Amino acid sequence: MDRMDMQRAHVAGPDLATVAKLLADGTRAGFCLALLDGRAWTATELARHVGVAPSTATEHLHALVRGNLLAEERQGRHRYVRLAGPHVAELVESLAAMAPERTPAPRSLSAAGRRQALAHARTCYDHLAGTVGVAITDAMLERRLLDLEHGLGLTSAGATWLEDLGITVPTGTRRPSVRSCLDWTERRPHLAGAVGAALCRHAFDTGWITPVGTTRAVAVTTLGRQTLRRHLGLSDELLSQK
């Protein structure tokens, strides 16, 4: 064993390199980005999405499951995979925000429209992201519903605000109440954690937002614009996709 190997052998702590290797492959990274929609996908669906053979996809998915980035679900003969939890989604979204842009120019107006819709408002696993998600977070900070005194946190005024809106945040779980997630299109943080998930779920349930096609993109409805203008001061211009 040479000196470098001996030094590595004596270094204790998390093996960060193992996780980095899993996401260093373009195919595996593409799978994780696709799974940010919070759904469970089959290997065939993911293979088609990134343009690889099903056998190749299966090999990569086994590695991601072994590395605890993905979780496997089975229904009868069908096998599905999803992100192992919100902590993985926040990791992937944060890394995407740090990554250089390499998306090719869209080949059609519809492709350009999908990209614009995703950048404007989308789900990041189970919370809101994009221009709208960041604007909501900023507005909550400005109104002291959130604060940054000890990292991003919910204030007592914020808890009352959620209660008044009828938003219930689950308690008794290991998930942090509030987390900051770096937005990959805005390159600024949006609200994640249990509060971010509850707010997103409430927005869907009450009709403030609605899905756009089969992508992660969402559109803010007329009711949603009225509500977010009244409670957070967000403008119709910001909330409406151009």
GROMACS .gro file of N, CA and C in nm, residues 23 29 32-33 36 83 85-100 122-125 127 129-130 179-193 216:
model
  135
   23LEU      N    1  -2.389   0.983  -0.979
   23LEU     CA    2  -2.448   1.092  -1.055
   23LEU      C    3  -2.354   1.147  -1.162
   29ALA      N    4  -2.784   1.037  -1.425
   29ALA     CA    5  -2.826   1.173  -1.390
   29ALA      C    6  -2.958   1.208  -1.460
   32CYS      N    7  -3.250   1.058  -1.275
   32CYS     CA    8  -3.283   1.131  -1.152
   32CYS      C    9  -3.355   1.262  -1.181
   33LEU      N   10  -3.314   1.330  -1.287
   33LEU     CA   11  -3.382   1.454  -1.325
   33LEU      C   12  -3.526   1.426  -1.367
   36LEU      N   13  -3.772   1.373  -1.080
   36LEU     CA   14  -3.807   1.488  -0.997
   36LEU      C   15  -3.956   1.520  -1.004
   83LEU      N   16  -3.758   0.836  -0.680
   83LEU     CA   17  -3.654   0.889  -0.593
   83LEU      C   18  -3.677   0.838  -0.451
   85GLY      N   19  -3.660   0.972  -0.176
   85GLY     CA   20  -3.724   1.063  -0.082
   85GLY      C   21  -3.697   1.207  -0.119
   86PRO      N   22  -3.759   1.300  -0.047
   86PRO     CA   23  -3.740   1.442  -0.078
   86PRO      C   24  -3.596   1.488  -0.062
   87HIS      N   25  -3.521   1.422   0.025
   87HIS     CA   26  -3.381   1.462   0.043
   87HIS      C   27  -3.301   1.438  -0.085
   88VAL      N   28  -3.335   1.332  -0.158
   88VAL     CA   29  -3.267   1.304  -0.285
   88VAL      C   30  -3.309   1.407  -0.390
   89ALA      N   31  -3.439   1.441  -0.392
   89ALA     CA   32  -3.488   1.541  -0.487
   89ALA      C   33  -3.418   1.674  -0.467
   90GLU      N   34  -3.402   1.714  -0.341
   90GLU     CA   35  -3.337   1.842  -0.312
   90GLU      C   36  -3.189   1.838  -0.351
   91LEU      N   37  -3.125   1.723  -0.334
   91LEU     CA   38  -2.985   1.707  -0.376
   91LEU      C   39  -2.974   1.722  -0.527
   92VAL      N   40  -3.060   1.654  -0.601
   92VAL     CA   41  -3.055   1.657  -0.748
   92VAL      C   42  -3.084   1.798  -0.799
   93GLU      N   43  -3.187   1.863  -0.744
   93GLU     CA   44  -3.222   1.999  -0.787
   93GLU      C   45  -3.107   2.096  -0.757
   94SER      N   46  -3.044   2.082  -0.642
   94SER     CA   47  -2.934   2.172  -0.606
   94SER      C   48  -2.813   2.150  -0.697
   95LEU      N   49  -2.783   2.025  -0.730
   95LEU     CA   50  -2.672   1.997  -0.820
   95LEU      C   51  -2.702   2.049  -0.960
   96ALA      N   52  -2.829   2.036  -1.002
   96ALA     CA   53  -2.867   2.086  -1.135
   96ALA      C   54  -2.848   2.237  -1.143
   97ALA      N   55  -2.872   2.308  -1.033
   97ALA     CA   56  -2.854   2.453  -1.032
   97ALA      C   57  -2.708   2.492  -1.046
   98MET      N   58  -2.617   2.403  -1.005
   98MET     CA   59  -2.474   2.431  -1.014
   98MET      C   60  -2.415   2.387  -1.147
   99ALA      N   61  -2.488   2.306  -1.222
   99ALA     CA   62  -2.437   2.248  -1.345
   99ALA      C   63  -2.444   2.346  -1.462
  100PRO      N   64  -2.350   2.340  -1.556
  100PRO     CA   65  -2.358   2.426  -1.674
  100PRO      C   66  -2.476   2.387  -1.762
  122ARG      N   67  -4.310   2.483  -1.181
  122ARG     CA   68  -4.304   2.337  -1.191
  122ARG      C   69  -4.301   2.278  -1.051
  123THR      N   70  -4.319   2.148  -1.043
  123THR     CA   71  -4.297   2.080  -0.916
  123THR      C   72  -4.154   2.029  -0.912
  124CYS      N   73  -4.095   2.037  -0.795
  124CYS     CA   74  -3.964   1.976  -0.768
  124CYS      C   75  -3.993   1.867  -0.665
  125TYR      N   76  -4.016   1.747  -0.712
  125TYR     CA   77  -4.060   1.635  -0.631
  125TYR      C   78  -4.199   1.664  -0.575
  127HIS      N   79  -4.276   1.989  -0.406
  127HIS     CA   80  -4.291   2.130  -0.372
  127HIS      C   81  -4.277   2.215  -0.498
  129ALA      N   82  -4.141   2.499  -0.764
  129ALA     CA   83  -4.013   2.552  -0.807
  129ALA      C   84  -4.035   2.643  -0.927
  130GLY      N   85  -3.923   2.692  -0.983
  130GLY     CA   86  -3.932   2.783  -1.096
  130GLY      C   87  -3.953   2.926  -1.050
  179ARG      N   88  -3.701   2.361   0.448
  179ARG     CA   89  -3.568   2.348   0.391
  179ARG      C   90  -3.556   2.439   0.272
  180SER      N   91  -3.436   2.484   0.246
  180SER     CA   92  -3.407   2.566   0.130
  180SER      C   93  -3.355   2.474   0.019
  181CYS      N   94  -3.414   2.482  -0.099
  181CYS     CA   95  -3.373   2.399  -0.213
  181CYS      C   96  -3.331   2.492  -0.326
  182LEU      N   97  -3.209   2.478  -0.374
  182LEU     CA   98  -3.157   2.567  -0.478
  182LEU      C   99  -3.224   2.537  -0.611
  183ASP      N  100  -3.291   2.636  -0.668
  183ASP     CA  101  -3.367   2.619  -0.792
  183ASP      C  102  -3.273   2.616  -0.911
  184TRP      N  103  -3.289   2.513  -0.998
  184TRP     CA  104  -3.190   2.497  -1.106
  184TRP      C  105  -3.212   2.592  -1.222
  185THR      N  106  -3.329   2.653  -1.236
  185THR     CA  107  -3.348   2.751  -1.342
  185THR      C  108  -3.328   2.893  -1.291
  186GLU      N  109  -3.374   2.923  -1.170
  186GLU     CA  110  -3.360   3.057  -1.114
  186GLU      C  111  -3.224   3.078  -1.046
  187ARG      N  112  -3.158   2.966  -1.011
  187ARG     CA  113  -3.030   2.972  -0.939
  187ARG      C  114  -3.042   3.044  -0.805
  188ARG      N  115  -3.161   3.035  -0.747
  188ARG     CA  116  -3.189   3.093  -0.616
  188ARG      C  117  -3.276   2.995  -0.540
  189PRO      N  118  -3.285   3.005  -0.407
  189PRO     CA  119  -3.359   2.904  -0.330
  189PRO      C  120  -3.510   2.916  -0.339
  190HIS      N  121  -3.575   2.801  -0.337
  190HIS     CA  122  -3.720   2.796  -0.319
  190HIS      C  123  -3.750   2.710  -0.195
  191LEU      N  124  -3.874   2.716  -0.150
  191LEU     CA  125  -3.914   2.652  -0.025
  191LEU      C  126  -3.939   2.503  -0.043
  192ALA      N  127  -3.871   2.422   0.037
  192ALA     CA  128  -3.892   2.277   0.036
  192ALA      C  129  -3.926   2.234   0.179
  193GLY      N  130  -3.906   2.107   0.210
  193GLY     CA  131  -3.941   2.055   0.341
  193GLY      C  132  -4.091   2.028   0.353
  216ARG      N  133  -4.359   1.823  -1.559
  216ARG     CA  134  -4.363   1.875  -1.422
  216ARG      C  135  -4.416   2.017  -1.417
   0.00000   0.00000   0.00000
